[in-house]
């Protein structure tokens, strides 16, 4: 029986070079193929026009090129575009293009479903089905870059890992995708334009610090009171605020890179003075800024966005302590493309 063909994009450049040597060809052939696969984004071997027909047939015999397919493209009235991305095995994730005045951001997924259980997030209800491979993450970015050129006539400027999934629960593949995105043989984007957002997995935050990563870190804090955080993000029983603090201090000591805390203010959950006190205290541990996110309702009404006066109270009190604070308005709400709404509704 014939062996199942292997996805050639799971191979390193060195491995592709070795393949050609084993086949009695020259190793530089591997460089050409690698360039087609990554920098030029070829979806089939026939597209590799500087290779002979025999070489293309040889590759066809041994490998497949798994690639994503953008299934449906929804456009919001505010210019946001949501992609349903079909993977080679038929599973679907979502990714979003968010155009703003001075930047164009891609919001990408790192897992099908999610390993964590945030009560306010639609993706959490899907459970984790599998991790995305590096090429599946990379392809989302390439697809969004192309859409950005097509619909907005400008290149992608930023990437946020804030789509479906918990990036630090798929660490190896997320790092491999970022290596491709930032590498000269991929997209050559600066790592400073990339933000990885985590619910807060202390062990992995320390690992990232040890690995001296160059991208930015955002943490979905939502409450600096252990008891409250456990209620809205049950995994926080295992990944406690104390451990999170410890890992963030470690991160800052090693990277000197300021952290962003993402924070939604909900009515009757974290809108009281004591919640603000706790946040201010937490913000003193390491240099940071706070990004207040607007809540995007996902259905049953357990969670409700707090009133503008409470949000303003957060802003005033944080500013009084010289803690930088921004408010992020939702984008793409009319097409369920906003934070926490990605759940394959179609
Ligand atoms: N797992 C990662 C990345 C995905 S979530 C993380 O938790 O950071 C991206 C951001 O959207 C997080 O800050 C998350 O807390 C927030 N979010 C989730 N559901 C939301 C909702 N319904 N409304 C607003 N923000 C939400």
Coordinates of C-alpha atoms and ligand atoms in Angstrom, one line a residue:
X1 CA 0.0 0.0 0.0
X2 CA 1.2 3.5 -0.8
X3 CA 2.2 5.6 2.2
X4 CA 0.0 8.6 2.9
X5 CA 1.6 11.7 1.4
X6 CA 3.2 14.1 3.8
X7 CA 2.4 17.8 4.0
X8 CA 5.6 19.4 2.6
X9 CA 5.1 22.5 4.7
X10 CA 5.6 20.5 7.9
X11 CA 9.3 20.2 6.7
X12 CA 12.1 22.6 7.4
X13 CA 14.2 24.0 4.6
X14 CA 17.0 21.7 5.5
X15 CA 14.7 18.7 5.3
X16 CA 13.5 19.7 1.8
X17 CA 17.1 20.2 0.8
X18 CA 17.9 16.7 2.1
X19 CA 15.0 15.2 0.2
X20 CA 16.5 16.4 -3.1
X21 CA 19.9 15.1 -2.2
X22 CA 18.4 11.7 -1.4
X23 CA 16.6 11.7 -4.8
X24 CA 20.0 12.3 -6.5
X25 CA 19.3 16.0 -7.2
X26 CA 21.0 19.1 -5.9
X27 CA 20.2 20.6 -2.5
X28 CA 19.6 24.1 -3.8
X29 CA 16.4 22.8 -5.4
X30 CA 15.2 22.7 -1.8
X31 CA 15.7 26.5 -1.5
X32 CA 13.6 27.1 -4.6
X33 CA 10.8 24.9 -3.3
X34 CA 10.9 26.5 0.1
X35 CA 10.6 30.0 -1.4
X36 CA 7.6 28.9 -3.4
X37 CA 5.9 27.4 -0.3
X38 CA 6.4 30.3 2.0
X39 CA 7.4 33.7 0.4
X40 CA 5.3 33.0 -2.8
X41 CA 2.5 31.1 -1.1
X42 CA 2.1 28.4 -3.9
X43 CA -0.9 26.1 -3.4
X44 CA 0.2 23.4 -5.8
X45 CA 3.5 22.1 -7.3
X46 CA 2.4 23.1 -10.9
X47 CA 2.7 26.8 -9.8
X48 CA 6.5 26.3 -9.3
X49 CA 7.4 27.3 -12.8
X50 CA 11.1 27.5 -12.4
X51 CA 11.2 23.7 -11.6
X52 CA 11.2 21.1 -14.4
X53 CA 8.1 19.1 -15.1
X54 CA 10.0 16.0 -13.7
X55 CA 10.8 17.7 -10.5
X56 CA 7.2 18.9 -10.0
X57 CA 6.0 15.3 -10.7
X58 CA 8.5 14.0 -8.1
X59 CA 7.2 16.4 -5.5
X60 CA 3.6 15.5 -6.4
X61 CA 4.4 11.8 -5.8
X62 CA 5.8 12.4 -2.3
X63 CA 4.0 15.3 -0.9
X64 CA 0.8 17.4 -0.6
X65 CA 0.6 21.1 0.1
X66 CA -2.1 21.5 2.8
X67 CA -3.5 25.0 2.6
X68 CA -6.4 26.8 4.0
X69 CA -9.5 27.9 2.0
X70 CA -11.3 31.1 2.7
X71 CA -14.9 29.8 2.7
X72 CA -17.0 32.9 3.3
X73 CA -16.1 36.5 3.5
X74 CA -18.4 38.7 5.5
X75 CA -18.0 42.5 5.4
X76 CA -19.1 44.8 8.2
X77 CA -20.4 48.3 7.7
X78 CA -17.2 49.5 9.5
X79 CA -14.8 47.9 7.0
X80 CA -14.1 44.9 9.2
X81 CA -13.9 41.6 7.2
X82 CA -14.4 38.2 8.8
X83 CA -13.1 35.0 7.1
X84 CA -14.3 31.5 7.7
X85 CA -11.2 29.5 7.1
X86 CA -11.6 25.9 6.1
X87 CA -8.6 23.7 7.1
X88 CA -7.4 20.7 5.1
X89 CA -9.5 18.3 7.3
X90 CA -12.7 20.3 7.0
X91 CA -12.6 22.0 10.4
X92 CA -13.2 25.8 10.4
X93 CA -11.6 28.7 12.3
X94 CA -12.2 32.4 11.9
X95 CA -9.9 35.3 11.3
X96 CA -10.6 39.0 11.0
X97 CA -9.2 42.0 9.2
X98 CA -9.6 45.2 11.1
X99 CA -8.9 48.4 9.2
X100 CA -8.3 51.6 11.3
X101 CA -7.0 55.0 10.5
X102 CA -3.3 54.4 11.0
X103 CA -3.1 50.6 10.9
X104 CA -4.6 47.5 9.5
X105 CA -4.7 44.6 11.9
X106 CA -5.2 40.9 11.3
X107 CA -6.8 39.0 14.2
X108 CA -5.8 35.3 13.8
X109 CA -6.8 32.0 15.5
X110 CA -4.4 29.6 17.1
X111 CA -6.7 26.7 17.9
X112 CA -9.9 25.1 16.6
X113 CA -12.1 25.9 19.6
X114 CA -10.3 26.7 22.9
X115 CA -8.8 24.8 25.8
X116 CA -10.0 27.4 28.3
X117 CA -13.4 28.1 29.8
X118 CA -14.0 31.9 30.0
X119 CA -17.7 32.2 30.7
X120 CA -18.1 35.3 28.6
X121 CA -16.5 34.0 25.4
X122 CA -18.3 32.2 22.6
X123 CA -15.2 30.3 21.5
X124 CA -15.0 28.6 24.9
X125 CA -18.2 26.8 24.3
X126 CA -16.7 25.0 21.3
X127 CA -14.1 23.2 23.4
X128 CA -10.7 22.5 21.9
X129 CA -10.8 20.3 18.9
X130 CA -7.1 20.7 17.8
X131 CA -4.2 23.0 17.6
X132 CA -3.5 24.8 14.4
X133 CA -0.2 24.0 12.6
X134 CA 2.3 26.8 11.9
X135 CA 1.3 27.0 8.2
X136 CA -2.4 27.2 9.1
X137 CA -1.7 30.3 11.2
X138 CA 0.7 31.8 8.6
X139 CA -1.9 31.3 5.9
X140 CA -4.5 33.3 7.8
X141 CA -2.1 36.2 7.9
X142 CA -1.3 35.9 4.1
X143 CA -5.0 35.7 3.3
X144 CA -5.8 38.8 5.3
X145 CA -2.8 40.7 3.9
X146 CA -4.2 40.0 0.4
X147 CA -7.7 41.2 1.4
X148 CA -6.2 44.3 2.9
X149 CA -4.5 45.1 -0.4
X150 CA -7.6 44.2 -2.4
X151 CA -10.2 46.1 -0.4
X152 CA -8.3 48.8 1.3
X153 CA -5.3 49.2 -0.9
X154 CA -2.7 49.0 1.8
X155 CA -0.6 46.2 3.4
X156 CA -1.2 44.6 6.7
X157 CA 0.6 46.5 9.5
X158 CA -0.2 44.5 12.7
X159 CA -1.2 41.1 13.9
X160 CA -2.9 40.1 17.1
X161 CA -3.4 36.6 18.3
X162 CA -6.8 37.3 19.6
X163 CA -8.9 35.0 17.5
X164 CA -10.1 31.6 18.5
X165 CA -8.0 29.6 21.0
X166 CA -5.4 30.2 23.6
X167 CA -2.0 30.8 21.9
X168 CA 0.1 29.7 24.8
X169 CA -1.6 26.3 24.8
X170 CA -0.2 25.9 21.3
X171 CA 3.1 27.5 22.0
X172 CA 5.4 25.6 19.7
X173 CA 3.3 26.2 16.6
X174 CA 2.5 29.8 17.4
X175 CA 6.2 30.5 17.7
X176 CA 6.9 28.7 14.5
X177 CA 4.3 30.7 12.7
X178 CA 5.7 34.0 14.1
X179 CA 9.2 32.9 12.9
X180 CA 7.7 32.5 9.4
X181 CA 5.8 35.8 9.6
X182 CA 8.9 37.7 10.7
X183 CA 11.5 35.8 8.7
X184 CA 13.0 37.1 5.5
X185 CA 11.8 34.0 3.7
X186 CA 8.2 34.6 4.9
X187 CA 6.7 38.0 5.3
X188 CA 9.5 39.9 6.9
X189 CA 7.3 41.7 9.4
X190 CA 8.7 43.3 12.5
X191 CA 7.9 41.3 15.7
X192 CA 7.1 44.6 17.4
X193 CA 3.9 44.7 15.3
X194 CA 2.7 41.4 16.6
X195 CA 0.8 40.9 19.9
X196 CA 0.1 37.6 21.5
X197 CA -2.8 37.7 23.9
X198 CA -3.1 35.1 26.6
X199 CA -5.7 34.4 29.3
X200 CA -2.7 34.1 31.5
X201 CA -0.7 30.8 31.6
X202 CA 2.1 31.5 34.0
X203 CA 4.4 28.7 33.1
X204 CA 4.3 29.6 29.4
X205 CA 4.8 33.3 30.1
X206 CA 8.0 32.4 31.8
X207 CA 9.0 30.2 28.9
X208 CA 8.4 33.1 26.5
X209 CA 10.6 35.3 28.6
X210 CA 13.3 32.6 28.6
X211 CA 13.0 32.3 24.9
X212 CA 13.6 36.1 24.6
X213 CA 10.7 36.6 22.2
X214 CA 10.4 40.0 20.6
X215 CA 6.7 40.3 20.1
X216 CA 4.3 42.1 22.6
X217 CA 2.4 40.4 25.3
X218 CA -1.3 41.1 26.3
X219 CA -3.0 39.5 29.2
X220 CA -6.8 39.1 29.5
X221 CA -7.0 40.1 33.1
X222 CA -10.7 41.2 33.6
X223 CA -10.3 41.1 37.4
X224 CA -7.4 41.5 39.8
X225 CA -9.4 39.8 42.6
X226 CA -8.8 36.1 42.7
X227 CA -12.3 35.1 43.7
X228 CA -14.0 37.2 41.0
X229 CA -11.5 36.0 38.4
X230 CA -12.2 32.4 39.2
X231 CA -15.9 32.9 38.7
X232 CA -15.6 34.4 35.2
X233 CA -12.5 32.4 34.2
X234 CA -12.7 29.1 36.1
X235 CA -9.2 27.9 34.9
X236 CA -7.9 30.7 37.2
X237 CA -8.3 28.3 40.1
X238 CA -5.3 26.5 38.6
X239 CA -3.5 29.5 37.1
X240 CA -3.8 31.9 40.1
X241 CA -3.3 35.6 40.1
X242 CA -0.3 35.2 42.4
X243 CA 1.4 32.9 39.9
X244 CA 0.4 35.2 37.1
X245 CA 1.9 38.2 38.9
X246 CA 5.1 36.1 39.5
X247 CA 5.3 35.2 35.8
X248 CA 4.7 38.8 34.7
X249 CA 7.5 40.1 36.9
X250 CA 9.8 37.5 35.4
X251 CA 8.7 38.5 31.9
X252 CA 9.4 42.1 32.5
X253 CA 12.8 41.5 34.2
X254 CA 13.9 39.5 31.1
X255 CA 12.3 41.4 28.3
X256 CA 11.8 45.0 29.5
X257 CA 8.6 44.9 27.5
X258 CA 5.5 46.6 28.8
X259 CA 2.4 44.4 29.2
X260 CA -1.1 45.3 28.1
X261 CA -4.0 44.2 30.4
X262 CA -7.2 43.6 28.5
X263 CA -10.2 44.3 30.7
X264 CA -14.0 44.3 30.3
X265 CA -16.1 46.1 32.8
X266 CA -19.3 44.2 33.6
X267 CA -22.3 45.3 35.5
X268 CA -22.4 43.8 39.0
X269 CA -19.3 41.7 38.4
X270 CA -16.3 44.0 38.4
X271 CA -17.7 47.6 38.4
X272 CA -17.2 48.5 42.0
X273 CA -14.5 50.6 43.7
X274 CA -12.8 47.6 45.3
X275 CA -12.4 46.1 41.8
X276 CA -10.7 49.3 40.6
X277 CA -8.5 49.3 43.8
X278 CA -7.4 45.8 43.1
X279 CA -6.6 46.6 39.4
X280 CA -4.5 49.7 40.4
X281 CA -2.6 47.6 42.9
X282 CA -2.0 44.9 40.3
X283 CA -0.8 47.5 37.8
X284 CA 2.0 48.6 40.1
X285 CA 3.8 45.2 39.9
X286 CA 5.2 45.7 36.3
X287 CA 5.0 48.5 33.8
X288 CA 1.8 48.1 31.9
X289 CA -1.1 49.7 30.2
X290 CA -4.8 48.9 30.5
X291 CA -7.0 48.4 27.5
X292 CA -10.7 48.6 28.4
X293 CA -12.6 46.4 25.9
X294 CA -16.2 46.9 25.2
X295 CA -18.2 43.7 25.9
X296 CA -19.7 41.9 23.0
X297 CA -22.8 40.1 24.2
X298 CA -22.8 36.4 23.2
X299 CA -26.3 35.5 24.2
X300 CA -27.9 34.7 27.6
X301 CA -27.4 38.0 29.4
X302 CA -25.4 36.7 32.4
X303 CA -22.8 39.3 31.4
X304 CA -23.7 42.9 30.7
X305 CA -21.5 45.8 29.8
X306 CA -21.3 48.2 32.7
X307 CA -22.5 51.7 32.1
X308 CA -20.4 54.5 30.7
X309 CA -20.1 56.1 34.1
X310 CA -18.4 53.1 35.6
X311 CA -16.0 52.8 32.6
X312 CA -15.2 56.5 33.0
X313 CA -14.6 55.9 36.7
X314 CA -12.0 53.2 35.8
X315 CA -10.4 55.7 33.4
X316 CA -10.3 58.5 35.9
X317 CA -8.9 56.5 38.7
X318 CA -6.2 54.7 36.6
X319 CA -5.1 58.1 35.1
X320 CA -4.9 59.5 38.6
X321 CA -2.2 56.9 39.2
X322 CA -0.5 57.6 35.9
X323 CA -1.5 54.2 34.5
X324 CA -2.0 54.5 30.7
X325 CA -5.5 53.5 29.7
X326 CA -7.2 53.2 26.4
X327 CA -10.7 52.2 25.4
X328 CA -11.2 49.7 22.6
X329 CA -14.5 50.1 20.8
X330 CA -15.8 46.9 19.2
X331 CA -15.4 46.5 15.5
X332 CA -17.4 44.2 13.2
X333 CA -20.1 43.5 15.7
X334 CA -22.8 43.3 13.0
X335 CA -21.1 40.2 11.5
X336 CA -20.1 38.6 14.9
X337 CA -16.5 39.4 14.2
X338 CA -15.8 41.2 17.4
X339 CA -13.7 39.9 20.4
X340 CA -15.2 36.8 21.9
X341 CA -17.8 36.3 19.2
X342 CA -15.9 33.9 17.0
X343 CA -17.8 30.6 17.2
X344 CA -18.5 29.4 13.6
X345 CA -22.1 30.4 13.7
X346 CA -22.7 29.9 10.0
Ligands
LIG1 N1 -7.2 33.2 24.6 C1 -6.6 34.5 24.4 C2 -6.9 35.1 23.0 C3 -8.3 35.1 22.5 S1 -9.5 36.1 23.3 C4 -7.0 35.4 25.5 O1 -7.8 35.1 26.3 O2 -6.4 36.5 25.6 C5 -9.2 37.8 22.8 C6 -9.7 38.8 23.8 O3 -11.1 38.9 23.7 C7 -9.4 38.5 25.2 O4 -9.0 39.6 25.9 C8 -10.8 38.0 25.8 O5 -10.8 38.1 27.2 C9 -11.7 38.9 25.0 N2 -13.1 38.5 25.0 C10 -13.5 37.2 25.0 N3 -14.9 37.2 24.9 C11 -15.3 38.5 24.8 C12 -16.5 39.1 24.7 N4 -17.7 38.5 24.6 N5 -16.5 40.5 24.6 C13 -15.4 41.2 24.6 N6 -14.2 40.6 24.7 C14 -14.1 39.3 24.9

